[in-house]
């Protein structure tokens, strides 16, 4: 179980958090203008990387804030944690 | 015989404290400090169990948690019974009752022993191969196989003991209180690290604490004396917490470890009342020092499993720590120097050693010369080829090893003995290290795996790191810890060690025999009866991966997880397959290191704390009025209120009729309630619901349907506009938490620009719904000041009111299709308002109804229940609820998905009403719906989602989903059941009062 450094509360147990899938998938501003394929791309297509992955997490049993996290899925090392709306760190 | 097996020399045994215990219905005595194993050995008992497959007699083999054979049932037939307990770990106490497992009728005469004679036809994979055909027979085979399988018996009643969980945070965790663990703890604690030291044993010091030999000294003191002083010193350190009887079960990533602390298992039963038995420690350590030591390897030769055959180190521990001799005529069989330490311990107490069989041709160490000086014959370059004695070893035969160690030569010599100590060298206990994700490397010279790559801030020291000599252990521990903790330590400036041992070893994984391999039984895994022959067979049959060989032969799959024999299995595989050791890797070491009780795992989360119950503020009234309850999520909801021996059907029929004929009352407090405020609240609702909200006037209510982004119905409920920028949303009971989560997600991540604030207020209000033609009269009695006229208070509107000066909110909304009111009041007044309503409704036969009646009433009206009539594949269009989907709104969650190629298919499953040909016939919910039963396979068109007998319509009604159902009105379909086919007609899902006359009736 990892320790997650919530950007609002500090380091907490993983059991306080909920994973929310891949990060930086922006909901289209004008969904009605999109073709079925384009909408499906937003709706269904998610990466499942072995390695460094950008993810959404929610401190559901804490401050209930959503934030982003960079995690290496091969060894569970957390590389960075940053607030929603902030730019992802470049490596 | 038993008298001279106990030597009064151990300070760990309190001979003034005699303890009686029962083993296999016979009473024995031991002393305080004994384990069950040491006490049995002191009584001359070696035979304690029967093996798993062949039912061979088995004795105590080790002195610790690695024990494969001496696993027993504690307190059989009592609520505290526990199977598969290692006798070597049980500290005896007054009242202990233990019995052998896997034998019938007794351990001395076991019918299953026939399997030993049948063993030629019980090879590895026997069950896989034999019980395959015919496949339909498996159930019959299974009955008999299950009966003969398994070791202990599980308890039949609830565990009476208390367990708990505890979090511990520390700077440094030291696992193992052997010599290196003690040194590491002292260095860490004295340098300001908050340190926790744990050890699975009941004492500190590991095997060095009973190392009284002249051949290993530290600073010119006998090892045990030096260590005792160290332990005395660290016990006083403030920075150091020490936990004994604490076994680390799992080492996870991020230095998160689980350990089981045993608190009462060593106490007499009558001293355990109201005490926590075991505690699961959840340890977060900044740094972890693993000092788990090593486990002595047995040697693999024919019949190496007889009672009386023990690890040489175990014999040493029994005599040095417990003062118990395992035998009177001992032989030691070794490939390294450690057996000579055992020999010296026996010699010092005058216990007879008949011979030492050593694989090595050359032995060159001080300690071996000393043993030789005592006139003990050492057979150099020899091996044991067979052993004799059914329930206790009485003889061995030995032969000379060839130069390459692959065959035996010369004549066979027989030697008498009643105890054989074996030593095949040492295997570092790297289990925890590998659990944490660490990578091992193979060290050729002594054929061991040692830690190589550490995945977290941790280090392994002492013999679990492959350091075996006393000098090496201390020197390397000091330098590793200094570096690891980044300290300049002055604690141990000068540590001088003397050791009489040499680290030479002659490793032969499978010792040769004069018999062919097929005729031998050389056990590799004692607990699962896996032999060298089985492993070779697996390889012959084509298995190559160690993981496959393990599963095929069950090597290492017992409760001991192959702590003794796994290395030999790897060795035999690589020798047979002609590959290099280490190439195959090892099998995976999985937690827990030693078995955990279920009690420890669940802790306090048992009984009513297993999953918490939520009760409404009116719960006590429901209980007092004999309600039956239904679990909805975590809530306990009143299901129905049986009167005078009514069954459920009768009660529901009565309640349903009363609600429509006069008045019904429902506790709706469990509905989720979310308070929504902010200048963008209306815009927010526009985006999350399918219908439009901007024009909803203050004081009005509206039903809303919420979708997922994929267009499927997610939740529904009525939302009321309390003020210009203030709404209260209701959700389904089960969906409340998820809806709040989803709304927060969108607000925080997609629309952070919206000025909206959400609070869950589900628990803050009690909600009482009064419905029926007399509801207005009742509510006007409860709230006389409130104008209930249809002009002032029409359907789908809300009013603030007061009951006895307590503020409440009254909504005129309806889930039954009847004229009805919903009173929301601060939760703690809920019960008194409910009672007021009951009082006011007395003259109108006000009838409390539960969830079942609520479901029936809404089904009459064709109202859906999300999760019952929908299943995450239903769009609002599928539900024939097109009317609630705004065409004008530019966007809302899920809108785009409503016209994907898949969601506009005509033949999607759609919600319809179903009427049975025979109006008395009630369908089963979940039943399949078909059109043509002659076609094979029968095409399934859909299923029944809700079904009731309506007392108001006097017929059976049902809702269901049917492919293309929207266009099938009036069509006949069939519900095939086990014994009959039921004819139904597709109908409008609204069965009662489609025009809403009842709702709008002038009352």
PDB file of N, CA and C in Angstrom, chain B residues 261-347:
ATOM      1  N   UNK B 261       1.070  -9.890  16.359  1.00  0.00           N
ATOM      2  CA  UNK B 261       1.588  -9.910  17.722  1.00  0.00           C
ATOM      3  C   UNK B 261       0.700 -10.840  18.544  1.00  0.00           C
ATOM      4  N   UNK B 262       1.333 -11.839  19.122  1.00  0.00           N
ATOM      5  CA  UNK B 262       0.611 -12.819  19.919  1.00  0.00           C
ATOM      6  C   UNK B 262       0.606 -12.375  21.366  1.00  0.00           C
ATOM      7  N   UNK B 263      -0.575 -12.133  21.932  1.00  0.00           N
ATOM      8  CA  UNK B 263      -0.604 -11.559  23.275  1.00  0.00           C
ATOM      9  C   UNK B 263      -0.996 -12.548  24.367  1.00  0.00           C
ATOM     10  N   UNK B 264      -1.870 -13.479  24.050  1.00  0.00           N
ATOM     11  CA  UNK B 264      -2.361 -14.346  25.132  1.00  0.00           C
ATOM     12  C   UNK B 264      -2.167 -15.834  24.885  1.00  0.00           C
ATOM     13  N   UNK B 265      -1.673 -16.216  23.723  1.00  0.00           N
ATOM     14  CA  UNK B 265      -1.630 -17.647  23.405  1.00  0.00           C
ATOM     15  C   UNK B 265      -0.754 -18.459  24.355  1.00  0.00           C
ATOM     16  N   UNK B 266       0.125 -17.792  25.099  1.00  0.00           N
ATOM     17  CA  UNK B 266       1.001 -18.523  26.013  1.00  0.00           C
ATOM     18  C   UNK B 266       0.443 -18.542  27.432  1.00  0.00           C
ATOM     19  N   UNK B 267      -0.702 -17.873  27.646  1.00  0.00           N
ATOM     20  CA  UNK B 267      -1.257 -17.785  29.004  1.00  0.00           C
ATOM     21  C   UNK B 267      -2.210 -18.953  29.278  1.00  0.00           C
ATOM     22  N   UNK B 268      -2.334 -19.332  30.551  1.00  0.00           N
ATOM     23  CA  UNK B 268      -3.361 -20.322  30.883  1.00  0.00           C
ATOM     24  C   UNK B 268      -4.721 -19.795  30.424  1.00  0.00           C
ATOM     25  N   UNK B 269      -5.588 -20.704  29.967  1.00  0.00           N
ATOM     26  CA  UNK B 269      -6.872 -20.298  29.395  1.00  0.00           C
ATOM     27  C   UNK B 269      -7.631 -19.336  30.312  1.00  0.00           C
ATOM     28  N   UNK B 270      -7.597 -19.610  31.634  1.00  0.00           N
ATOM     29  CA  UNK B 270      -8.412 -18.788  32.535  1.00  0.00           C
ATOM     30  C   UNK B 270      -7.852 -17.379  32.723  1.00  0.00           C
ATOM     31  N   UNK B 271      -6.673 -17.108  32.193  1.00  0.00           N
ATOM     32  CA  UNK B 271      -6.138 -15.740  32.293  1.00  0.00           C
ATOM     33  C   UNK B 271      -6.331 -14.944  31.006  1.00  0.00           C
ATOM     34  N   UNK B 272      -7.087 -15.519  30.067  1.00  0.00           N
ATOM     35  CA  UNK B 272      -7.203 -14.846  28.771  1.00  0.00           C
ATOM     36  C   UNK B 272      -8.472 -14.025  28.633  1.00  0.00           C
ATOM     37  N   UNK B 273      -9.415 -14.219  29.583  1.00  0.00           N
ATOM     38  CA  UNK B 273     -10.711 -13.547  29.468  1.00  0.00           C
ATOM     39  C   UNK B 273     -10.560 -12.048  29.228  1.00  0.00           C
ATOM     40  N   UNK B 274     -11.329 -11.537  28.285  1.00  0.00           N
ATOM     41  CA  UNK B 274     -11.400 -10.098  28.007  1.00  0.00           C
ATOM     42  C   UNK B 274     -10.069  -9.474  27.590  1.00  0.00           C
ATOM     43  N   UNK B 275      -9.135 -10.316  27.189  1.00  0.00           N
ATOM     44  CA  UNK B 275      -7.878  -9.753  26.692  1.00  0.00           C
ATOM     45  C   UNK B 275      -7.816  -9.930  25.182  1.00  0.00           C
ATOM     46  N   UNK B 276      -7.118  -9.032  24.539  1.00  0.00           N
ATOM     47  CA  UNK B 276      -6.922  -9.176  23.100  1.00  0.00           C
ATOM     48  C   UNK B 276      -5.984 -10.348  22.859  1.00  0.00           C
ATOM     49  N   UNK B 277      -6.399 -11.268  21.995  1.00  0.00           N
ATOM     50  CA  UNK B 277      -5.578 -12.450  21.759  1.00  0.00           C
ATOM     51  C   UNK B 277      -4.416 -12.155  20.818  1.00  0.00           C
ATOM     52  N   UNK B 278      -4.746 -11.632  19.649  1.00  0.00           N
ATOM     53  CA  UNK B 278      -3.689 -11.329  18.676  1.00  0.00           C
ATOM     54  C   UNK B 278      -3.961  -9.961  18.074  1.00  0.00           C
ATOM     55  N   UNK B 279      -2.875  -9.317  17.712  1.00  0.00           N
ATOM     56  CA  UNK B 279      -3.005  -7.960  17.181  1.00  0.00           C
ATOM     57  C   UNK B 279      -2.294  -7.917  15.830  1.00  0.00           C
ATOM     58  N   UNK B 280      -2.964  -7.360  14.856  1.00  0.00           N
ATOM     59  CA  UNK B 280      -2.311  -7.167  13.571  1.00  0.00           C
ATOM     60  C   UNK B 280      -1.679  -5.781  13.574  1.00  0.00           C
ATOM     61  N   UNK B 281      -0.362  -5.736  13.483  1.00  0.00           N
ATOM     62  CA  UNK B 281       0.337  -4.455  13.473  1.00  0.00           C
ATOM     63  C   UNK B 281       0.519  -4.033  12.033  1.00  0.00           C
ATOM     64  N   UNK B 282       0.088  -2.810  11.749  1.00  0.00           N
ATOM     65  CA  UNK B 282       0.297  -2.256  10.408  1.00  0.00           C
ATOM     66  C   UNK B 282       1.428  -1.250  10.545  1.00  0.00           C
ATOM     67  N   UNK B 283       2.586  -1.654  10.105  1.00  0.00           N
ATOM     68  CA  UNK B 283       3.792  -0.876  10.399  1.00  0.00           C
ATOM     69  C   UNK B 283       4.230  -0.085   9.177  1.00  0.00           C
ATOM     70  N   UNK B 284       4.405   1.218   9.390  1.00  0.00           N
ATOM     71  CA  UNK B 284       5.009   2.076   8.378  1.00  0.00           C
ATOM     72  C   UNK B 284       6.387   2.454   8.901  1.00  0.00           C
ATOM     73  N   UNK B 285       7.412   1.963   8.233  1.00  0.00           N
ATOM     74  CA  UNK B 285       8.768   2.233   8.708  1.00  0.00           C
ATOM     75  C   UNK B 285       9.504   3.051   7.655  1.00  0.00           C
ATOM     76  N   UNK B 286      10.215   4.071   8.123  1.00  0.00           N
ATOM     77  CA  UNK B 286      11.015   4.844   7.167  1.00  0.00           C
ATOM     78  C   UNK B 286      12.128   3.957   6.622  1.00  0.00           C
ATOM     79  N   UNK B 287      12.724   3.165   7.522  1.00  0.00           N
ATOM     80  CA  UNK B 287      13.786   2.255   7.111  1.00  0.00           C
ATOM     81  C   UNK B 287      13.533   0.882   7.718  1.00  0.00           C
ATOM     82  N   UNK B 288      13.846  -0.141   6.954  1.00  0.00           N
ATOM     83  CA  UNK B 288      13.641  -1.494   7.463  1.00  0.00           C
ATOM     84  C   UNK B 288      14.964  -2.256   7.449  1.00  0.00           C
ATOM     85  N   UNK B 289      15.264  -2.860   8.580  1.00  0.00           N
ATOM     86  CA  UNK B 289      16.450  -3.716   8.673  1.00  0.00           C
ATOM     87  C   UNK B 289      15.961  -5.147   8.853  1.00  0.00           C
ATOM     88  N   UNK B 290      16.216  -5.972   7.862  1.00  0.00           N
ATOM     89  CA  UNK B 290      15.768  -7.361   7.934  1.00  0.00           C
ATOM     90  C   UNK B 290      16.913  -8.210   8.474  1.00  0.00           C
ATOM     91  N   UNK B 291      16.633  -8.864   9.607  1.00  0.00           N
ATOM     92  CA  UNK B 291      17.647  -9.720  10.225  1.00  0.00           C
ATOM     93  C   UNK B 291      16.960 -11.022  10.603  1.00  0.00           C
ATOM     94  N   UNK B 292      16.384 -11.657   9.588  1.00  0.00           N
ATOM     95  CA  UNK B 292      15.511 -12.805   9.835  1.00  0.00           C
ATOM     96  C   UNK B 292      16.274 -14.116   9.949  1.00  0.00           C
ATOM     97  N   UNK B 293      17.595 -14.053   9.833  1.00  0.00           N
ATOM     98  CA  UNK B 293      18.385 -15.260  10.045  1.00  0.00           C
ATOM     99  C   UNK B 293      18.286 -16.243   8.909  1.00  0.00           C
ATOM    100  N   UNK B 294      18.553 -17.499   9.237  1.00  0.00           N
ATOM    101  CA  UNK B 294      18.548 -18.513   8.192  1.00  0.00           C
ATOM    102  C   UNK B 294      17.942 -19.791   8.764  1.00  0.00           C
ATOM    103  N   UNK B 295      17.561 -20.655   7.841  1.00  0.00           N
ATOM    104  CA  UNK B 295      16.918 -21.907   8.250  1.00  0.00           C
ATOM    105  C   UNK B 295      17.820 -23.053   7.827  1.00  0.00           C
ATOM    106  N   UNK B 296      18.046 -23.983   8.755  1.00  0.00           N
ATOM    107  CA  UNK B 296      18.933 -25.093   8.413  1.00  0.00           C
ATOM    108  C   UNK B 296      18.275 -25.990   7.371  1.00  0.00           C
ATOM    109  N   UNK B 297      19.085 -26.452   6.418  1.00  0.00           N
ATOM    110  CA  UNK B 297      18.574 -27.342   5.385  1.00  0.00           C
ATOM    111  C   UNK B 297      18.647 -28.780   5.858  1.00  0.00           C
ATOM    112  N   UNK B 298      17.628 -29.559   5.565  1.00  0.00           N
ATOM    113  CA  UNK B 298      17.751 -30.992   5.802  1.00  0.00           C
ATOM    114  C   UNK B 298      18.611 -31.609   4.688  1.00  0.00           C
ATOM    115  N   UNK B 299      18.791 -32.896   4.723  1.00  0.00           N
ATOM    116  CA  UNK B 299      19.478 -33.600   3.647  1.00  0.00           C
ATOM    117  C   UNK B 299      18.475 -34.552   3.012  1.00  0.00           C
ATOM    118  N   UNK B 300      18.612 -34.745   1.711  1.00  0.00           N
ATOM    119  CA  UNK B 300      17.604 -35.533   0.996  1.00  0.00           C
ATOM    120  C   UNK B 300      18.168 -36.922   0.701  1.00  0.00           C
ATOM    121  N   UNK B 301      17.682 -37.904   1.456  1.00  0.00           N
ATOM    122  CA  UNK B 301      18.106 -39.294   1.263  1.00  0.00           C
ATOM    123  C   UNK B 301      16.897 -40.190   1.490  1.00  0.00           C
ATOM    124  N   UNK B 302      17.035 -41.474   1.216  1.00  0.00           N
ATOM    125  CA  UNK B 302      15.908 -42.392   1.288  1.00  0.00           C
ATOM    126  C   UNK B 302      15.372 -42.492   2.724  1.00  0.00           C
ATOM    127  N   UNK B 303      14.054 -42.389   2.863  1.00  0.00           N
ATOM    128  CA  UNK B 303      13.391 -42.469   4.179  1.00  0.00           C
ATOM    129  C   UNK B 303      13.950 -41.447   5.174  1.00  0.00           C
ATOM    130  N   UNK B 304      14.038 -40.233   4.709  1.00  0.00           N
ATOM    131  CA  UNK B 304      14.608 -39.156   5.542  1.00  0.00           C
ATOM    132  C   UNK B 304      13.537 -38.482   6.394  1.00  0.00           C
ATOM    133  N   UNK B 305      12.389 -39.145   6.544  1.00  0.00           N
ATOM    134  CA  UNK B 305      11.270 -38.476   7.218  1.00  0.00           C
ATOM    135  C   UNK B 305      10.819 -39.173   8.498  1.00  0.00           C
ATOM    136  N   UNK B 306      11.574 -40.152   8.978  1.00  0.00           N
ATOM    137  CA  UNK B 306      11.063 -40.909  10.122  1.00  0.00           C
ATOM    138  C   UNK B 306      11.085 -40.087  11.411  1.00  0.00           C
ATOM    139  N   UNK B 307      10.133 -40.389  12.315  1.00  0.00           N
ATOM    140  CA  UNK B 307      10.184 -39.738  13.625  1.00  0.00           C
ATOM    141  C   UNK B 307      11.538 -40.024  14.276  1.00  0.00           C
ATOM    142  N   UNK B 308      12.137 -39.009  14.857  1.00  0.00           N
ATOM    143  CA  UNK B 308      13.473 -39.169  15.417  1.00  0.00           C
ATOM    144  C   UNK B 308      14.531 -38.546  14.530  1.00  0.00           C
ATOM    145  N   UNK B 309      14.132 -38.161  13.312  1.00  0.00           N
ATOM    146  CA  UNK B 309      15.072 -37.431  12.451  1.00  0.00           C
ATOM    147  C   UNK B 309      14.766 -35.947  12.594  1.00  0.00           C
ATOM    148  N   UNK B 310      15.731 -35.192  13.069  1.00  0.00           N
ATOM    149  CA  UNK B 310      15.547 -33.758  13.296  1.00  0.00           C
ATOM    150  C   UNK B 310      16.676 -32.992  12.636  1.00  0.00           C
ATOM    151  N   UNK B 311      16.447 -31.709  12.479  1.00  0.00           N
ATOM    152  CA  UNK B 311      17.549 -30.859  12.059  1.00  0.00           C
ATOM    153  C   UNK B 311      18.563 -30.849  13.198  1.00  0.00           C
ATOM    154  N   UNK B 312      19.823 -30.858  12.831  1.00  0.00           N
ATOM    155  CA  UNK B 312      20.874 -30.865  13.842  1.00  0.00           C
ATOM    156  C   UNK B 312      20.778 -29.627  14.741  1.00  0.00           C
ATOM    157  N   UNK B 313      20.424 -28.487  14.134  1.00  0.00           N
ATOM    158  CA  UNK B 313      20.318 -27.249  14.930  1.00  0.00           C
ATOM    159  C   UNK B 313      19.166 -27.342  15.922  1.00  0.00           C
ATOM    160  N   UNK B 314      18.129 -28.118  15.557  1.00  0.00           N
ATOM    161  CA  UNK B 314      16.997 -28.274  16.470  1.00  0.00           C
ATOM    162  C   UNK B 314      17.414 -29.087  17.690  1.00  0.00           C
ATOM    163  N   UNK B 315      18.204 -30.134  17.449  1.00  0.00           N
ATOM    164  CA  UNK B 315      18.690 -30.951  18.568  1.00  0.00           C
ATOM    165  C   UNK B 315      19.503 -30.084  19.530  1.00  0.00           C
ATOM    166  N   UNK B 316      20.317 -29.201  18.931  1.00  0.00           N
ATOM    167  CA  UNK B 316      21.135 -28.305  19.753  1.00  0.00           C
ATOM    168  C   UNK B 316      20.248 -27.358  20.562  1.00  0.00           C
ATOM    169  N   UNK B 317      19.237 -26.839  19.911  1.00  0.00           N
ATOM    170  CA  UNK B 317      18.365 -25.900  20.626  1.00  0.00           C
ATOM    171  C   UNK B 317      17.595 -26.611  21.736  1.00  0.00           C
ATOM    172  N   UNK B 318      17.112 -27.832  21.462  1.00  0.00           N
ATOM    173  CA  UNK B 318      16.353 -28.528  22.496  1.00  0.00           C
ATOM    174  C   UNK B 318      17.213 -28.790  23.723  1.00  0.00           C
ATOM    175  N   UNK B 319      18.474 -29.117  23.519  1.00  0.00           N
ATOM    176  CA  UNK B 319      19.311 -29.387  24.687  1.00  0.00           C
ATOM    177  C   UNK B 319      19.783 -28.093  25.349  1.00  0.00           C
ATOM    178  N   UNK B 320      20.172 -27.100  24.539  1.00  0.00           N
ATOM    179  CA  UNK B 320      20.760 -25.886  25.121  1.00  0.00           C
ATOM    180  C   UNK B 320      19.714 -24.939  25.699  1.00  0.00           C
ATOM    181  N   UNK B 321      18.579 -24.829  25.026  1.00  0.00           N
ATOM    182  CA  UNK B 321      17.579 -23.866  25.472  1.00  0.00           C
ATOM    183  C   UNK B 321      16.567 -24.502  26.414  1.00  0.00           C
ATOM    184  N   UNK B 322      16.124 -25.711  26.087  1.00  0.00           N
ATOM    185  CA  UNK B 322      15.067 -26.340  26.884  1.00  0.00           C
ATOM    186  C   UNK B 322      15.598 -27.421  27.828  1.00  0.00           C
ATOM    187  N   UNK B 323      16.875 -27.772  27.671  1.00  0.00           N
ATOM    188  CA  UNK B 323      17.436 -28.830  28.497  1.00  0.00           C
ATOM    189  C   UNK B 323      16.830 -30.185  28.196  1.00  0.00           C
ATOM    190  N   UNK B 324      16.506 -30.440  26.943  1.00  0.00           N
ATOM    191  CA  UNK B 324      15.856 -31.694  26.568  1.00  0.00           C
ATOM    192  C   UNK B 324      16.713 -32.428  25.540  1.00  0.00           C
ATOM    193  N   UNK B 325      16.970 -33.702  25.825  1.00  0.00           N
ATOM    194  CA  UNK B 325      17.695 -34.515  24.855  1.00  0.00           C
ATOM    195  C   UNK B 325      16.683 -35.180  23.938  1.00  0.00           C
ATOM    196  N   UNK B 326      16.933 -35.111  22.634  1.00  0.00           N
ATOM    197  CA  UNK B 326      15.990 -35.692  21.678  1.00  0.00           C
ATOM    198  C   UNK B 326      16.165 -37.203  21.576  1.00  0.00           C
ATOM    199  N   UNK B 327      17.324 -37.691  21.976  1.00  0.00           N
ATOM    200  CA  UNK B 327      17.536 -39.122  21.920  1.00  0.00           C
ATOM    201  C   UNK B 327      18.658 -39.506  22.851  1.00  0.00           C
ATOM    202  N   UNK B 328      18.795 -40.816  23.051  1.00  0.00           N
ATOM    203  CA  UNK B 328      19.858 -41.296  23.936  1.00  0.00           C
ATOM    204  C   UNK B 328      21.015 -41.888  23.154  1.00  0.00           C
ATOM    205  N   UNK B 329      20.726 -42.254  21.917  1.00  0.00           N
ATOM    206  CA  UNK B 329      21.765 -42.766  21.023  1.00  0.00           C
ATOM    207  C   UNK B 329      21.722 -41.967  19.738  1.00  0.00           C
ATOM    208  N   UNK B 330      22.507 -40.911  19.715  1.00  0.00           N
ATOM    209  CA  UNK B 330      22.376 -39.968  18.604  1.00  0.00           C
ATOM    210  C   UNK B 330      23.391 -40.222  17.513  1.00  0.00           C
ATOM    211  N   UNK B 331      22.957 -39.948  16.290  1.00  0.00           N
ATOM    212  CA  UNK B 331      23.897 -39.884  15.174  1.00  0.00           C
ATOM    213  C   UNK B 331      23.656 -38.546  14.493  1.00  0.00           C
ATOM    214  N   UNK B 332      24.732 -37.904  14.088  1.00  0.00           N
ATOM    215  CA  UNK B 332      24.595 -36.657  13.345  1.00  0.00           C
ATOM    216  C   UNK B 332      25.056 -36.905  11.923  1.00  0.00           C
ATOM    217  N   UNK B 333      24.331 -36.298  10.984  1.00  0.00           N
ATOM    218  CA  UNK B 333      24.619 -36.487   9.568  1.00  0.00           C
ATOM    219  C   UNK B 333      24.716 -35.093   8.962  1.00  0.00           C
ATOM    220  N   UNK B 334      25.874 -34.778   8.391  1.00  0.00           N
ATOM    221  CA  UNK B 334      26.087 -33.374   8.014  1.00  0.00           C
ATOM    222  C   UNK B 334      26.933 -33.239   6.754  1.00  0.00           C
ATOM    223  N   UNK B 335      26.918 -32.048   6.206  1.00  0.00           N
ATOM    224  CA  UNK B 335      27.844 -31.717   5.121  1.00  0.00           C
ATOM    225  C   UNK B 335      28.615 -30.448   5.450  1.00  0.00           C
ATOM    226  N   UNK B 336      28.536 -30.028   6.740  1.00  0.00           N
ATOM    227  CA  UNK B 336      29.198 -28.779   7.131  1.00  0.00           C
ATOM    228  C   UNK B 336      29.501 -28.823   8.625  1.00  0.00           C
ATOM    229  N   UNK B 337      30.039 -27.743   9.165  1.00  0.00           N
ATOM    230  CA  UNK B 337      30.532 -27.744  10.544  1.00  0.00           C
ATOM    231  C   UNK B 337      29.476 -27.562  11.630  1.00  0.00           C
ATOM    232  N   UNK B 338      28.295 -27.078  11.261  1.00  0.00           N
ATOM    233  CA  UNK B 338      27.356 -26.744  12.334  1.00  0.00           C
ATOM    234  C   UNK B 338      26.970 -27.946  13.175  1.00  0.00           C
ATOM    235  N   UNK B 339      26.931 -29.139  12.574  1.00  0.00           N
ATOM    236  CA  UNK B 339      26.558 -30.328  13.356  1.00  0.00           C
ATOM    237  C   UNK B 339      27.548 -30.573  14.484  1.00  0.00           C
ATOM    238  N   UNK B 340      28.770 -30.084  14.327  1.00  0.00           N
ATOM    239  CA  UNK B 340      29.778 -30.303  15.377  1.00  0.00           C
ATOM    240  C   UNK B 340      29.483 -29.437  16.598  1.00  0.00           C
ATOM    241  N   UNK B 341      28.824 -28.305  16.367  1.00  0.00           N
ATOM    242  CA  UNK B 341      28.372 -27.499  17.519  1.00  0.00           C
ATOM    243  C   UNK B 341      27.345 -28.292  18.304  1.00  0.00           C
ATOM    244  N   UNK B 342      26.410 -28.940  17.557  1.00  0.00           N
ATOM    245  CA  UNK B 342      25.412 -29.781  18.217  1.00  0.00           C
ATOM    246  C   UNK B 342      26.118 -30.898  18.992  1.00  0.00           C
ATOM    247  N   UNK B 343      27.101 -31.487  18.340  1.00  0.00           N
ATOM    248  CA  UNK B 343      27.844 -32.567  18.989  1.00  0.00           C
ATOM    249  C   UNK B 343      28.451 -32.089  20.300  1.00  0.00           C
ATOM    250  N   UNK B 344      29.058 -30.913  20.297  1.00  0.00           N
ATOM    251  CA  UNK B 344      29.685 -30.396  21.514  1.00  0.00           C
ATOM    252  C   UNK B 344      28.656 -30.179  22.618  1.00  0.00           C
ATOM    253  N   UNK B 345      27.469 -29.654  22.236  1.00  0.00           N
ATOM    254  CA  UNK B 345      26.425 -29.460  23.251  1.00  0.00           C
ATOM    255  C   UNK B 345      26.019 -30.783  23.875  1.00  0.00           C
ATOM    256  N   UNK B 346      25.933 -31.843  23.046  1.00  0.00           N
ATOM    257  CA  UNK B 346      25.555 -33.156  23.570  1.00  0.00           C
ATOM    258  C   UNK B 346      26.673 -33.728  24.432  1.00  0.00           C
ATOM    259  N   UNK B 347      27.903 -33.585  23.953  1.00  0.00           N
ATOM    260  CA  UNK B 347      29.063 -34.120  24.686  1.00  0.00           C
ATOM    261  C   UNK B 347      29.153 -33.491  26.067  1.00  0.00           C
TER     262      UNK B 347
END
